[in-house]
CSV table of C-alpha atoms in Angstrom, one decimal:
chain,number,residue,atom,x,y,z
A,1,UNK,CA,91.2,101.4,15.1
A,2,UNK,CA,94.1,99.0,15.5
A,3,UNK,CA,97.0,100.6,17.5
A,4,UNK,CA,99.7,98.2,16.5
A,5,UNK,CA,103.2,100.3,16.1
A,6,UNK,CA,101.2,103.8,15.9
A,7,UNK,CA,102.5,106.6,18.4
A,8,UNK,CA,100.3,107.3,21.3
A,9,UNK,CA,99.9,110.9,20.6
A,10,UNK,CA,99.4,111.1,17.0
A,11,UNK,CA,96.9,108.1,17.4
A,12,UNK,CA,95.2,110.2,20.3
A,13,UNK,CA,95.4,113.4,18.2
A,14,UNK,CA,93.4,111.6,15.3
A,15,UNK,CA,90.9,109.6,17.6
A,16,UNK,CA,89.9,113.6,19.0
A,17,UNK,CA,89.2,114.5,15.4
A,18,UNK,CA,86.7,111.6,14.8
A,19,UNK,CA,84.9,111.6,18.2
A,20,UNK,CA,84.3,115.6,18.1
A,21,UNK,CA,83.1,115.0,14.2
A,22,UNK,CA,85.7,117.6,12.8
A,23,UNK,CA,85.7,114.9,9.7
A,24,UNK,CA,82.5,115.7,8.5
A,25,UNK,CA,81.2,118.7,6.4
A,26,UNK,CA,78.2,118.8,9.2
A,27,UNK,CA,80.3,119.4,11.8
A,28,UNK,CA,78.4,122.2,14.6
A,29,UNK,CA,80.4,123.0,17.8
A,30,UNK,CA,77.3,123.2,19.8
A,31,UNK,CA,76.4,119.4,18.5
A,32,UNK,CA,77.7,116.2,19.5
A,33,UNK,CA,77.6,114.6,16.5
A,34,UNK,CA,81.1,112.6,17.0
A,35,UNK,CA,81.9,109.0,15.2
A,36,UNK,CA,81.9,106.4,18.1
A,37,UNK,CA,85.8,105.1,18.6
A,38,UNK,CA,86.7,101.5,19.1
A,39,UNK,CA,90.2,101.2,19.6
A,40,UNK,CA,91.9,97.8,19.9
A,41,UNK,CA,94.8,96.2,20.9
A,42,UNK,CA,95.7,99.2,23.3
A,43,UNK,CA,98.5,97.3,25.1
A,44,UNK,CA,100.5,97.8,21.3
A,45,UNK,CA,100.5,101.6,21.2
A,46,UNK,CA,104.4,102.7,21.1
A,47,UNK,CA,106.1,106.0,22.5
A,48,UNK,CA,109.5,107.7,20.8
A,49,UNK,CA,112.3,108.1,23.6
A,50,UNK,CA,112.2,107.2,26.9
A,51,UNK,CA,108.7,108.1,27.7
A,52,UNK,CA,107.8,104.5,28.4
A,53,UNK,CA,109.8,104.7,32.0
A,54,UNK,CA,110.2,108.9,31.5
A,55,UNK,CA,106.8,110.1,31.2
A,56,UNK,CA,105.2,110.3,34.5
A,57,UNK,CA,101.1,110.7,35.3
A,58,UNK,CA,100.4,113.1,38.4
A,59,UNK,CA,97.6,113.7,40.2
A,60,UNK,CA,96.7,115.0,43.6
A,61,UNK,CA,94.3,113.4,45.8
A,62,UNK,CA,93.0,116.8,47.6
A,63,UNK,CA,94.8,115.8,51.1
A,64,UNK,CA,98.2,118.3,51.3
A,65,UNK,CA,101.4,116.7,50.3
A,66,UNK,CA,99.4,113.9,48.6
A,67,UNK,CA,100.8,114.1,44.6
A,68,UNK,CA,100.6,111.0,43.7
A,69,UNK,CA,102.3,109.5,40.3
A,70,UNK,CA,102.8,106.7,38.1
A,71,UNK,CA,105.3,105.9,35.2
A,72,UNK,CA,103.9,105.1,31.6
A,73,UNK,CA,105.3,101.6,32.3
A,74,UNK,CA,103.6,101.3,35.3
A,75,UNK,CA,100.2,102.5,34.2
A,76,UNK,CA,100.6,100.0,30.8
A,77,UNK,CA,101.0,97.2,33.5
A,78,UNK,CA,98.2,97.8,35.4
A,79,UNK,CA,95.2,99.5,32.6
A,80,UNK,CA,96.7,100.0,29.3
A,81,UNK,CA,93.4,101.3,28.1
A,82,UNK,CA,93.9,104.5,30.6
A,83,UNK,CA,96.7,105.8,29.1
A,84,UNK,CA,95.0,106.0,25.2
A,85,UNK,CA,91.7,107.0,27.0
A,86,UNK,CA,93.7,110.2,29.0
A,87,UNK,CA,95.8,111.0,26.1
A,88,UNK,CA,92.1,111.6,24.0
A,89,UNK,CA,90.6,113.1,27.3
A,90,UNK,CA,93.1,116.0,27.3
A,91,UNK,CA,93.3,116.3,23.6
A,92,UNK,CA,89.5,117.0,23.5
A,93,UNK,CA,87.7,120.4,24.7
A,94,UNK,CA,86.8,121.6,27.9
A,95,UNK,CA,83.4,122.0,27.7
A,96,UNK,CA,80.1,120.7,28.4
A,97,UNK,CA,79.8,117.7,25.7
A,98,UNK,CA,83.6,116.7,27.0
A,99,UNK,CA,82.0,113.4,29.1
A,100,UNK,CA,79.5,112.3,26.4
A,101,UNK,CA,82.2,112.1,24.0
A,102,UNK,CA,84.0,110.1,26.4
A,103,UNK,CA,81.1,107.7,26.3
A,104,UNK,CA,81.7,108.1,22.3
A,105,UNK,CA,85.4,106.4,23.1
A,106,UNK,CA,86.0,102.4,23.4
A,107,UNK,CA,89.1,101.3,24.2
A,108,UNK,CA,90.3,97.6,25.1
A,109,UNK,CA,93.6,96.0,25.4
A,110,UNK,CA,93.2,92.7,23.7
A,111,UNK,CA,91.7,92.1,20.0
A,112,UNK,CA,88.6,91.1,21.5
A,113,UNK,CA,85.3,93.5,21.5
A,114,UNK,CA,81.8,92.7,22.1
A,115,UNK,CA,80.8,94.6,19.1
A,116,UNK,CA,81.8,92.2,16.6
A,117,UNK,CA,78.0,92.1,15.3
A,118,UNK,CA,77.5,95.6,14.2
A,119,UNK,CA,78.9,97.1,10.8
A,120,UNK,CA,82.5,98.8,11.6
A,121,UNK,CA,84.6,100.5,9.4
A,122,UNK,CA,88.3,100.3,10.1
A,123,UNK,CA,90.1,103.4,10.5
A,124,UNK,CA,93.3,103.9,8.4
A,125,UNK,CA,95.6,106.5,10.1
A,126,UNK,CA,96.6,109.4,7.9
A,127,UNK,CA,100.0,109.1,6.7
A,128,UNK,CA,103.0,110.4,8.1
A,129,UNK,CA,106.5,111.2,7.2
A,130,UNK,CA,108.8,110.1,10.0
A,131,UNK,CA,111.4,112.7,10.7
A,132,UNK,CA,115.1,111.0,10.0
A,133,UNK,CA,117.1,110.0,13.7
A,134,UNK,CA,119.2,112.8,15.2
A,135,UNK,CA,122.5,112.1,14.6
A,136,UNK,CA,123.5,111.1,18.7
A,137,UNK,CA,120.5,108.5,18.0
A,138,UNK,CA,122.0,107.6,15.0
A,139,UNK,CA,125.5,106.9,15.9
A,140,UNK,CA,124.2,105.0,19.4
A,141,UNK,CA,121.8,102.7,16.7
A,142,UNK,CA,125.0,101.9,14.6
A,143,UNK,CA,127.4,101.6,17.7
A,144,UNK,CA,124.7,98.8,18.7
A,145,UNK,CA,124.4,97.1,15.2
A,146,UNK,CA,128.4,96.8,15.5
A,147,UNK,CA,128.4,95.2,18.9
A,148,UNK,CA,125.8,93.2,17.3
A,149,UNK,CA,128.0,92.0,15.2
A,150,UNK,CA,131.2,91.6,17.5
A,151,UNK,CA,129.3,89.1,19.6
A,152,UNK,CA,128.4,86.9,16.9
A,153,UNK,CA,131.9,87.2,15.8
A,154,UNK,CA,133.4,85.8,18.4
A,155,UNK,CA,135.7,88.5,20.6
A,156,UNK,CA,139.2,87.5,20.0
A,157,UNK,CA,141.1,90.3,20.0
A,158,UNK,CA,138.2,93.0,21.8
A,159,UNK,CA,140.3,95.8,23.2
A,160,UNK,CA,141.2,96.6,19.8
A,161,UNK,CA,138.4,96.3,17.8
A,162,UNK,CA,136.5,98.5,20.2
A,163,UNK,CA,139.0,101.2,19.8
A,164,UNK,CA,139.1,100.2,16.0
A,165,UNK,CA,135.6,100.8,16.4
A,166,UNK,CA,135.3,104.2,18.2
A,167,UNK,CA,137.4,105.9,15.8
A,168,UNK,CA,135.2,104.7,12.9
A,169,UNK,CA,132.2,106.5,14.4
A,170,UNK,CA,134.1,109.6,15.2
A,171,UNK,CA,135.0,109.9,11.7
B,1,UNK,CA,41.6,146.8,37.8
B,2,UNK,CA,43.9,147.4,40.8
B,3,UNK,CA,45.0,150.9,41.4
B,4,UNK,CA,48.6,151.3,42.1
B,5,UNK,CA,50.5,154.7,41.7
B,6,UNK,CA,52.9,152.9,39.1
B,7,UNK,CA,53.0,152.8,35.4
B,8,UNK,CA,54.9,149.5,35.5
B,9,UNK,CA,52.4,147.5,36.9
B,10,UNK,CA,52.2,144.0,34.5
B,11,UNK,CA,48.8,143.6,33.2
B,12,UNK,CA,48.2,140.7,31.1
B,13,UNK,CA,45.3,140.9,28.6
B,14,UNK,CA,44.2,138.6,26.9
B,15,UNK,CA,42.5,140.0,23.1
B,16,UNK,CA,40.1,138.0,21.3
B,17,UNK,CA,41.1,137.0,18.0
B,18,UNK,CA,39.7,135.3,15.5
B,19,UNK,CA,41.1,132.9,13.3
B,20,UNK,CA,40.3,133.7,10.2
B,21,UNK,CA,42.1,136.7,10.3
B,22,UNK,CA,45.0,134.4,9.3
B,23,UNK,CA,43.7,132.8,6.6
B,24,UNK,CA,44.8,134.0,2.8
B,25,UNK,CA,45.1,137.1,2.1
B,26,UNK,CA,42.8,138.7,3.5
B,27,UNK,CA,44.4,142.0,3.9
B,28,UNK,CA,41.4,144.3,4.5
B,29,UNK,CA,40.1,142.3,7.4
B,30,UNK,CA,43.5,142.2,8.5
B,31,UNK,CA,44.0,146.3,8.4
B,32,UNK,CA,40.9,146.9,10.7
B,33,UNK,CA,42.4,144.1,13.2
B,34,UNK,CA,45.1,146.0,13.2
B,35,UNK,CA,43.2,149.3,13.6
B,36,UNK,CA,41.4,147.9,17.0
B,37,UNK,CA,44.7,146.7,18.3
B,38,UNK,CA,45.7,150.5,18.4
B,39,UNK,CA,42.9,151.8,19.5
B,40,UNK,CA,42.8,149.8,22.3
B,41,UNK,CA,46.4,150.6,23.1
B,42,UNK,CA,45.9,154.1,23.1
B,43,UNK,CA,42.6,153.2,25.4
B,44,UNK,CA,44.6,151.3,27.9
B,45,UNK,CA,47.3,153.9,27.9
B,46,UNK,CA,44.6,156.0,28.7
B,47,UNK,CA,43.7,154.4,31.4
B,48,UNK,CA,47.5,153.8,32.7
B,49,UNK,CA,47.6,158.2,32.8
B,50,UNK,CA,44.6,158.4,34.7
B,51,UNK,CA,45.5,156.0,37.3
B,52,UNK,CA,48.6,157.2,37.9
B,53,UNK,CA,48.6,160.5,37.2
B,54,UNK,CA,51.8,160.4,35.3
B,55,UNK,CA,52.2,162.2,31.1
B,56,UNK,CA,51.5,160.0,28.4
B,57,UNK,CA,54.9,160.2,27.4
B,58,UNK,CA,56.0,158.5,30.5
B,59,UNK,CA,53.7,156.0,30.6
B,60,UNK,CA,54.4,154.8,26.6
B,61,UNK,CA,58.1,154.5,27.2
B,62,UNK,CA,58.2,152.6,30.3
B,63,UNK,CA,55.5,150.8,28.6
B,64,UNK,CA,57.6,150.1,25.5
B,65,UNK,CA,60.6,149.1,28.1
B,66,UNK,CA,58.5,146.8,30.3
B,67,UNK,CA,57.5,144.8,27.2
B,68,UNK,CA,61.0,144.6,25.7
B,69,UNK,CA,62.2,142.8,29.0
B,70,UNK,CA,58.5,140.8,29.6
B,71,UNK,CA,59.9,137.9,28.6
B,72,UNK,CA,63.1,137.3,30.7
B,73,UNK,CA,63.3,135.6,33.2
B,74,UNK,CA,62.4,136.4,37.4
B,75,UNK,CA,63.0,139.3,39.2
B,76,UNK,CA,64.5,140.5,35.6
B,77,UNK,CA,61.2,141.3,34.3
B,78,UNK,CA,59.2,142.2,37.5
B,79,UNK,CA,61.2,144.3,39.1
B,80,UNK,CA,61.4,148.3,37.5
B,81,UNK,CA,65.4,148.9,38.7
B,82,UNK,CA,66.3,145.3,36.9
B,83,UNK,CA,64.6,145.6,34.5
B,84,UNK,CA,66.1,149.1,33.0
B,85,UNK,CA,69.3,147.2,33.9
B,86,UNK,CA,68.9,144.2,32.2
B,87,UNK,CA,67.7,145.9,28.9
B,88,UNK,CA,70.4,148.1,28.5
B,89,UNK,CA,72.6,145.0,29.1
B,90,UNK,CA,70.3,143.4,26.6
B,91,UNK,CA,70.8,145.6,23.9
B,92,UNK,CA,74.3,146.2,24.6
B,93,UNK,CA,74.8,142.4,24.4
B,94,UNK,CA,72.8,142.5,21.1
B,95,UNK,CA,75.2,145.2,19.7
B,96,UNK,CA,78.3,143.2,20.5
B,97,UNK,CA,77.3,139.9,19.3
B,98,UNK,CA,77.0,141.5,15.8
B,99,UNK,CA,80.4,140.9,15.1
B,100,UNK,CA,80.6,138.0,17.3
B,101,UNK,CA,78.2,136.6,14.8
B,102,UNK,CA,80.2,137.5,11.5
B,103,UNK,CA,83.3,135.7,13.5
B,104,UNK,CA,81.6,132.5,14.9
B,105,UNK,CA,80.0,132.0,11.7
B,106,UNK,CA,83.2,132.1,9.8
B,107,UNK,CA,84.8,129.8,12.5
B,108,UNK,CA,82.5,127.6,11.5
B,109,UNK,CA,82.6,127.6,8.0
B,110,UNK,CA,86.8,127.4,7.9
B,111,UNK,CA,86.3,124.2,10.1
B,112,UNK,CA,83.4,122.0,8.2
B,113,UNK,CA,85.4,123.3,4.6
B,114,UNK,CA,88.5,122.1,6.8
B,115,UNK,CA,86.1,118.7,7.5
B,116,UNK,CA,86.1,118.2,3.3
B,117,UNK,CA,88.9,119.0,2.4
B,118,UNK,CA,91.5,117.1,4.7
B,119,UNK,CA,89.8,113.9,3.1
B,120,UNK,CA,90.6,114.6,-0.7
B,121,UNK,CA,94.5,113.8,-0.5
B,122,UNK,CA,97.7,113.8,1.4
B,123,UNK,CA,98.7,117.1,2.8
B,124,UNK,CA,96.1,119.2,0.7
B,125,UNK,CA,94.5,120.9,3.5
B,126,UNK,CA,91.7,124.0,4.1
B,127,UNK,CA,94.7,126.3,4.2
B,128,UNK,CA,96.3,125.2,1.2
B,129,UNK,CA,92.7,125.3,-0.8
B,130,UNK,CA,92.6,129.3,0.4
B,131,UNK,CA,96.5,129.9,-0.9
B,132,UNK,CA,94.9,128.2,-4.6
B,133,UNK,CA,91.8,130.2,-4.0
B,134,UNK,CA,93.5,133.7,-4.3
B,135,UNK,CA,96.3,132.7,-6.7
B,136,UNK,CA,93.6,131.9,-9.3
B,137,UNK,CA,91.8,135.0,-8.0
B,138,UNK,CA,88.2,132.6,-7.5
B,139,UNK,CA,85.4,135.0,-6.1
B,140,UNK,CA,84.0,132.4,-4.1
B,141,UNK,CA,83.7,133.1,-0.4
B,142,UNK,CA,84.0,130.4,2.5
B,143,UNK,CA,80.2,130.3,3.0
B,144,UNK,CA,79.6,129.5,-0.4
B,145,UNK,CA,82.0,126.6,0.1
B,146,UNK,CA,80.5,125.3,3.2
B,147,UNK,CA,76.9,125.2,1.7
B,148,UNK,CA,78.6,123.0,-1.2
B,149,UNK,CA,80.4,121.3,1.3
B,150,UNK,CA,77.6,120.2,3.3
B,151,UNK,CA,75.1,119.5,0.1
B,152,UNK,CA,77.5,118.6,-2.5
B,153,UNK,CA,80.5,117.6,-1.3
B,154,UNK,CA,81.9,116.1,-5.5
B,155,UNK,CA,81.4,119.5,-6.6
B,156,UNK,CA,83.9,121.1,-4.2
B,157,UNK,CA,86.2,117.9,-5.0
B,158,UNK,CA,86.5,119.2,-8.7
B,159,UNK,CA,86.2,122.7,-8.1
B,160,UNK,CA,89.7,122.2,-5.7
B,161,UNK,CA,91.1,120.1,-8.3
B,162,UNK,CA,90.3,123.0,-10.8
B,163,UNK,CA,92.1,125.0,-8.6
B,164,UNK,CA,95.1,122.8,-8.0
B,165,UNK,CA,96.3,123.1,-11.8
């Protein structure tokens, strides 16, 4: 699976479906009869909103007072395959075939895999409607397009034009 | 054979039997198996009365229990307390998992129709197959459309499409 501009979450969500078998017609919960996963070019997955410096991982050590965390941005820096490799992890069930279908999952960061030799199919994600920008979103994107556009403009005259500007959006 | 005061003492015998009371149909040879089988039941149970003293109609039905729980496992089919405990729980078990059975099994079928179906188009999904299902008032029940799932998965491809219309 190539994760070039696909959303961590709905790429995670669709990654559980294949490894637990849920695709298949023979599907048996008490079987592990899951597709094996190879995702590439993990360091490409994208996340909506501020979660690449908002969304924190915690865990705790054991030792009191020891919660330890680390931002998205962080965690991409140091093991970008982690963070595809939790998000499936915690999409998946709790029970006892949870680690083999771990095993099922191969994730690496760079284009490269070592199982270039065997037959693979590539995966094409389900398609998606993506819901239109909320309208604070909105009017922040066109507020940037128009400074955009002041810069290369050359700013003359800028007090103006900004208020010229405000009351444009406002309307 | 040891003498203890206790009709739940485990004796294991082992009865002779040949093999070609299993071949064909051979029904008659079959019957007077059978017939020696119960005779020597009754014969043992026989035996159980005199050795302990106890009424035959003790010693069947702890008989009967004894071998309902001889195959679990440790003290649960040693032991005489346990093993009244364990068979009630047994049966109890047994009882519930009747409709346990009827749910899992139509878990199980909603989720490999689900498997099928999620492949043939965009958003056309198990549930929306069901909605089709009842508007064109189809008989067909979700087991039927697993097994065609499983063996023949074309057919339930056109029989959704049919559906669709």
């Amino acid at each position: 699976m190539q994760t070039h501009l696909i959303v961590l979450g709905r790429l995670a969500s669709q990654i559980s479906t294949v490894i637990q078998g849920k695709d298949k017609p023979t599907y048996a919960p008490n079987r592990d009869d899951g597709d094996m996963c190879i995702v590439i070019n993990a360091k490409d997955v994208c996340v909506t909103g501020r979660k690449l410096t908002d969304k924190v991982y915690y865990w705790h050590t054991g030792y009191v007072g020891h919660l330890k965390e680390r931002s998205l941005k962080d965690q991409m820096a140091k093991d970008p395959t982690e963070v595809i490799r939790k998000a499936v992890l915690r999409m998946l069930p709790r029970n006892k075939l949870r680690d083999d279908r771990d095993r099922k999952l191969r994730i690496f960061a760079d284009s490269e895999h070592p199982f270039g030799d065997r037959p693979l199919e590539p995966y094409m994600m389900p398609p998606r409607k993506v819901r239109e920008m909320r309208p604070r979103v909105r009017r922040a994107l066109i507020r940037a397009q128009k400074k955009a556009e002041e810069q290369e403009q050359g700013g003359s005259q800028r007090k103006g034009r900004k208020r010229e500007a405000k009351t444009e959006v406002a309307a | 054979m040891q003498c203890t005061k206790n009709a739940c003492t485990i004796i294991r015998i082992m009865i002779h039997q040949p093999a070609s009371s299993f071949y064909g149909a051979r029904t008659r040879e079959f019957i007077l198996e059978s017939e020696e089988l119960l005779k020597l039941h009754k014969s043992l149970t026989r035996v159980y009365v005199q050795r302990t003293g106890k009424p035959l109609w003790v010693v069947l039905k702890t008989r009967k229990e004894i071998l309902f729980a001889s195959n679990f496992r440790g003290a649960h089919s040693r032991l005489t307390l346990t093993i009244t405990q364990q068979r009630i729980r047994a049966l109890v078990f047994a009882h519930w998992d009747k409709d346990r059975k009827k749910r899992d099994f139509g878990h199980l079928w909603i989720t490999q129709i689900n498997a099928v179906i999620s492949g043939v188009g965009v958003s056309y999904s198990y549930s929306r197959l069901i909605h089709n299902l009842y508007k064109k008032q189809l008989l067909l029940n979700r087991k039927i459309f697993a097994q065609i799932a499983i063996s023949n998965r074309n057919c339930l491809y056109m029989i959704s499409n049919e559906i669709r219309k």
